[in-house]
Coordinates of C-alpha atoms and ligand atoms in Angstrom, one line a residue:
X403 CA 0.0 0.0 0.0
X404 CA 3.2 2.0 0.6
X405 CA 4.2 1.9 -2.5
X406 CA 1.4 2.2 -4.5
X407 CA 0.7 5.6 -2.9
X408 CA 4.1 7.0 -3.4
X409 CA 3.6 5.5 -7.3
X410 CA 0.6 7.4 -6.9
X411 CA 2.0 10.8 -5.7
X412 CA 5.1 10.4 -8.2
X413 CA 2.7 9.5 -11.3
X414 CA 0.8 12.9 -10.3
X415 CA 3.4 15.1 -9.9
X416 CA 4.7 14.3 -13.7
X417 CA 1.6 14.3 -14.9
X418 CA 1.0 18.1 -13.9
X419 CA 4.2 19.1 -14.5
X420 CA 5.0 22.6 -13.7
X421 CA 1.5 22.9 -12.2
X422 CA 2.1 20.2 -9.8
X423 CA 2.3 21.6 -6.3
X424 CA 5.5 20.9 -4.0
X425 CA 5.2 16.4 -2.9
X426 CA 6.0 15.5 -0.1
X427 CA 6.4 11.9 1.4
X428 CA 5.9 11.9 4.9
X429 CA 6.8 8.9 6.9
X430 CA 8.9 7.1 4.8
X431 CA 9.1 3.4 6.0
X432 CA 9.3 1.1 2.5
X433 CA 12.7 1.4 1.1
X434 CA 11.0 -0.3 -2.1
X435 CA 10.1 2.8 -2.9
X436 CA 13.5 4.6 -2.4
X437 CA 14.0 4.4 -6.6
X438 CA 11.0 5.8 -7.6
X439 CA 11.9 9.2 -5.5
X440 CA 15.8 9.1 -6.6
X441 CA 14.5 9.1 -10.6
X442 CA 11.7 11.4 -9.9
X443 CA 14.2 13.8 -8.3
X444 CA 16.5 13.1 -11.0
X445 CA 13.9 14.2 -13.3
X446 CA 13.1 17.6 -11.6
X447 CA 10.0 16.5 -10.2
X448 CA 9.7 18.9 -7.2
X449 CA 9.4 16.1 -4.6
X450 CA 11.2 15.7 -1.0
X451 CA 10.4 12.3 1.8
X452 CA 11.5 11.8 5.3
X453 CA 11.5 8.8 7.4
X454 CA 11.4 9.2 11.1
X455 CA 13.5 7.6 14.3
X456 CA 11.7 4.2 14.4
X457 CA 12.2 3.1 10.9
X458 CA 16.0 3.6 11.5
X459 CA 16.6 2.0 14.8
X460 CA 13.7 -0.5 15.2
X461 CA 13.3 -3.6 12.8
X462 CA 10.4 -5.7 13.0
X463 CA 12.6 -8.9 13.6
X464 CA 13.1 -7.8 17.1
X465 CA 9.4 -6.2 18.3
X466 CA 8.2 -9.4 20.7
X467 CA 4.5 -10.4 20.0
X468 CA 1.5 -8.5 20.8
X469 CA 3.9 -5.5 21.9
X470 CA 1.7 -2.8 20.4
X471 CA 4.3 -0.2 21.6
X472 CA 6.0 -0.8 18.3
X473 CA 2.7 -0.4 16.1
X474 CA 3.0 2.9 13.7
X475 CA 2.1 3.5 10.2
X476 CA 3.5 2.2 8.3
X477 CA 5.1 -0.1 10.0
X478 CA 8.6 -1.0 11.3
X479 CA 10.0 -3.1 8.6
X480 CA 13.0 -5.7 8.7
X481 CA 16.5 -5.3 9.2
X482 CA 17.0 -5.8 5.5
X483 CA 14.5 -2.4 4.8
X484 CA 16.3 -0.6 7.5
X485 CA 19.7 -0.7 5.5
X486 CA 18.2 0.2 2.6
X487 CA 16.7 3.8 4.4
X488 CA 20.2 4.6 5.8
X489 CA 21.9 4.0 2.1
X490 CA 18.5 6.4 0.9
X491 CA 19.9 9.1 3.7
X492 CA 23.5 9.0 2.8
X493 CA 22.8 10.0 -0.8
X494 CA 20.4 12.0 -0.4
X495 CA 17.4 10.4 -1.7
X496 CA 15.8 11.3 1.8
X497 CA 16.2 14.7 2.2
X498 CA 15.2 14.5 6.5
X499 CA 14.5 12.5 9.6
X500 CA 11.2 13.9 11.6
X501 CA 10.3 13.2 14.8
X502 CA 6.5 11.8 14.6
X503 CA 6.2 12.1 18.1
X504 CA 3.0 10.3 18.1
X505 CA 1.4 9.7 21.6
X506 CA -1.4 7.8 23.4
X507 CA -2.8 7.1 26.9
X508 CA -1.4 3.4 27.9
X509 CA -5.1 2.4 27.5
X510 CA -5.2 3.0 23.4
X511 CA -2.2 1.0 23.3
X512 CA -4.6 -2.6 23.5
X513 CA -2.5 -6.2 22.9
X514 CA -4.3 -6.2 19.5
X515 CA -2.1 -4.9 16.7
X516 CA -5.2 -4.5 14.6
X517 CA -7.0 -1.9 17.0
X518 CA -4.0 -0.4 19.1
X519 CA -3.2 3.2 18.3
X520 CA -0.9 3.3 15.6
X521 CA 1.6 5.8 16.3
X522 CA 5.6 6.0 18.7
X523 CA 6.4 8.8 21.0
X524 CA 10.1 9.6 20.6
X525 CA 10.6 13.3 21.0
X526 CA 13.0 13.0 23.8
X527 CA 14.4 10.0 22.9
X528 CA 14.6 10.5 18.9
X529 CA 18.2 12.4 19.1
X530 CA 20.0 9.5 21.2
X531 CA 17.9 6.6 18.9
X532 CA 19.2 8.1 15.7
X533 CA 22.6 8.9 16.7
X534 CA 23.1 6.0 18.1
X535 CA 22.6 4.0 14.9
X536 CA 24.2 6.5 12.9
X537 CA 27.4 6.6 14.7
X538 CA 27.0 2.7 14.2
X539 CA 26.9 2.8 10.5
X540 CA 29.9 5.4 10.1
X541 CA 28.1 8.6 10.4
X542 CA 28.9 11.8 12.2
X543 CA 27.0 14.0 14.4
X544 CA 27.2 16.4 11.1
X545 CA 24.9 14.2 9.1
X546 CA 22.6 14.2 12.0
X547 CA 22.4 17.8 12.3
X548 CA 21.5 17.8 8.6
X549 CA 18.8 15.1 8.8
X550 CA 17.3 16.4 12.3
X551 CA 17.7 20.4 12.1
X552 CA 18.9 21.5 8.7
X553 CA 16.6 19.6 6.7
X554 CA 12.9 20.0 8.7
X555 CA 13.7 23.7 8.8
X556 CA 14.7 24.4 5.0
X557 CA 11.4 21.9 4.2
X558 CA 8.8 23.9 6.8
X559 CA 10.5 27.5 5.2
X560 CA 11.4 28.1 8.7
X561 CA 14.5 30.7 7.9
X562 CA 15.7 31.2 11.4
X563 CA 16.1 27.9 12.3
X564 CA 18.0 24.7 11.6
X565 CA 21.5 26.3 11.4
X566 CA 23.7 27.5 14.4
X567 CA 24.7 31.0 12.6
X568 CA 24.2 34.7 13.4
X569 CA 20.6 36.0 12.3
X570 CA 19.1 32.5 13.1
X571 CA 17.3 31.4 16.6
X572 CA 20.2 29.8 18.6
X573 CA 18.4 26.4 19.1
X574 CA 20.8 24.0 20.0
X575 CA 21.5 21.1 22.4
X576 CA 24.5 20.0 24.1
X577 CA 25.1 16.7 23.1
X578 CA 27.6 14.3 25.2
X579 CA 28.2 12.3 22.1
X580 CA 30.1 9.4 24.1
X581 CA 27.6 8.9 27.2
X582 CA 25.2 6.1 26.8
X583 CA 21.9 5.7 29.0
X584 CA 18.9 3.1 29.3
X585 CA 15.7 4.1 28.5
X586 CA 13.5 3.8 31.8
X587 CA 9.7 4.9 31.0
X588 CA 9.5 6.0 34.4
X589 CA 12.0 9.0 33.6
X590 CA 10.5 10.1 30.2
X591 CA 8.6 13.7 30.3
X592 CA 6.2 12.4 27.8
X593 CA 2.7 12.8 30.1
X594 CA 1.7 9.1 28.3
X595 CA 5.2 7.4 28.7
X596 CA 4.4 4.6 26.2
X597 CA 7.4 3.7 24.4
X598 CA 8.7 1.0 22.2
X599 CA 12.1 1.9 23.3
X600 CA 12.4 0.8 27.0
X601 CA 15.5 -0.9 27.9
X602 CA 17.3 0.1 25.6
X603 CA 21.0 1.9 25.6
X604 CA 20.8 4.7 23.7
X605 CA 24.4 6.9 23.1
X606 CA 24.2 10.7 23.0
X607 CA 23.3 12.2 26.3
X608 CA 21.6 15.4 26.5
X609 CA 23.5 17.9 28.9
X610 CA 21.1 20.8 28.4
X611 CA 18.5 22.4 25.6
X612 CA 18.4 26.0 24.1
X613 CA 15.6 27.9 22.7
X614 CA 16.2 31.5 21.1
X615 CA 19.6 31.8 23.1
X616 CA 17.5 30.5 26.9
X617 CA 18.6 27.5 28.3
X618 CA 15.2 25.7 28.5
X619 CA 16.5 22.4 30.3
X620 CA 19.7 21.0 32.0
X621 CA 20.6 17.8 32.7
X622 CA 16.8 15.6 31.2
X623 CA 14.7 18.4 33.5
X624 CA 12.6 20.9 31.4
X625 CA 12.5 24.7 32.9
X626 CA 8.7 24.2 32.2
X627 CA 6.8 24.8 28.5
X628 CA 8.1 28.4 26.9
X629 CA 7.7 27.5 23.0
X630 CA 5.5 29.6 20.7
X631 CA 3.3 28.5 17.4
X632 CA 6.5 28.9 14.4
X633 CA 4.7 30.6 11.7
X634 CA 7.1 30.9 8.3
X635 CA 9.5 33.8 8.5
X636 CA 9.3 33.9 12.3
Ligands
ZN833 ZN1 2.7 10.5 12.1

């Protein structure tokens, strides 16, 4: 079904040609249809795709049955897949990783895979997940910072952000690249702290967050919510 509708999407866009509006894949989980979106974009259709934390660290070898913690859409793939979305980063036929932070009260999450709310929270674990694998595969914390800042802000039009420079926000977090921690659900701020990634050692520790120049939290504790709705060209 994947596929199909990114065939669909891609068979559109060249079909309208210049009238086509801007496509993009959201969610990107089926490295099947990695090609398609390389020769499209080799074409000049006006196309972009993301995938998102899960699809790069999770493979659905390893999710134990009826964990419904794991259920998204689509769905966590095999190992095989996975490779295939990190070779899709690296050259550039994904142009950035979102988060999908995609939560749920513990109730929604039922034992059946079929009615269990399909979605993964990983906004404060999403960093750590992705660098971890990275790093694994040969990556630096460069690439990460293109996938994870540089490439959300330049697709959203968001001009001040995703680049520490003068003129932009100074966003940034303090990454201790060499620490490693294990996820305990217990200690994630998430209010429904669901997650698909308990147990596991992530590497990357975050020392402290900063929003517009503020440090907003040290050391895993937020200073308490002080974001604002990001309009384009704010
Ligand atoms: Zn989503």
């Amino acid at each position: 079904a994947e596929n199909a509708a990114v065939e669909t999407l891609v068979a559109l866009a060249r079909e309208l040609g210049d009238r086509a509006p801007r496509v993009h894949v959201l969610h990107l989980s089926s490295a099947d249809a990695l090609p398609l979106i390389a020769r499209a974009k080799a074409d000049g259709v006006r196309i972009t795709a993301e995938t998102c934390p899960h699809f790069l660290t999770l493979t659905a070898e390893e999710v134990p049955d009826g964990a419904t913690e794991f259920k998204c859409c689509p769905p966590i793939r095999e190992a095989a897949n996975q490779d295939a979305l990190w070779a899709g980063l690296a050259d550039g036929t994904i142009d950035c990783v979102v988060s999908d932070h995609s939560p749920c009260t513990g109730d929604l999450k039922t034992a059946d895979f079929g009615s269990a709310w399909g979605g993964i929270s990983s906004l404060q674990l999403g960093l750590s997940a992705v660098w971890t694998e990275a790093r694994r595969r040969g990556h630096g914390i460069d690439d990460v910072a293109r996938w994870m800042a540089a490439g959300p802000a330049l697709l959203a039009g968001l001009d001040r952000k995703g680049a520490i420079e003068p003129g932009r926000d100074a966003d940034f977090a303090v990454l201790a690249t060499d620490e490693t921690f294990t996820v305990d659900p217990a200690r994630l701020h998430h209010r429904n702290p669901v997650t698909a990634y308990a147990g596991r050692t992530l590497g990357g520790v975050v020392r402290s967050t900063w929003l517009r120049g503020a440090r907003i939290a040290t050391d895993g504790t937020p200073a308490g919510p002080t974001g604002r709705l990001l309009e384009r060209n704010n």
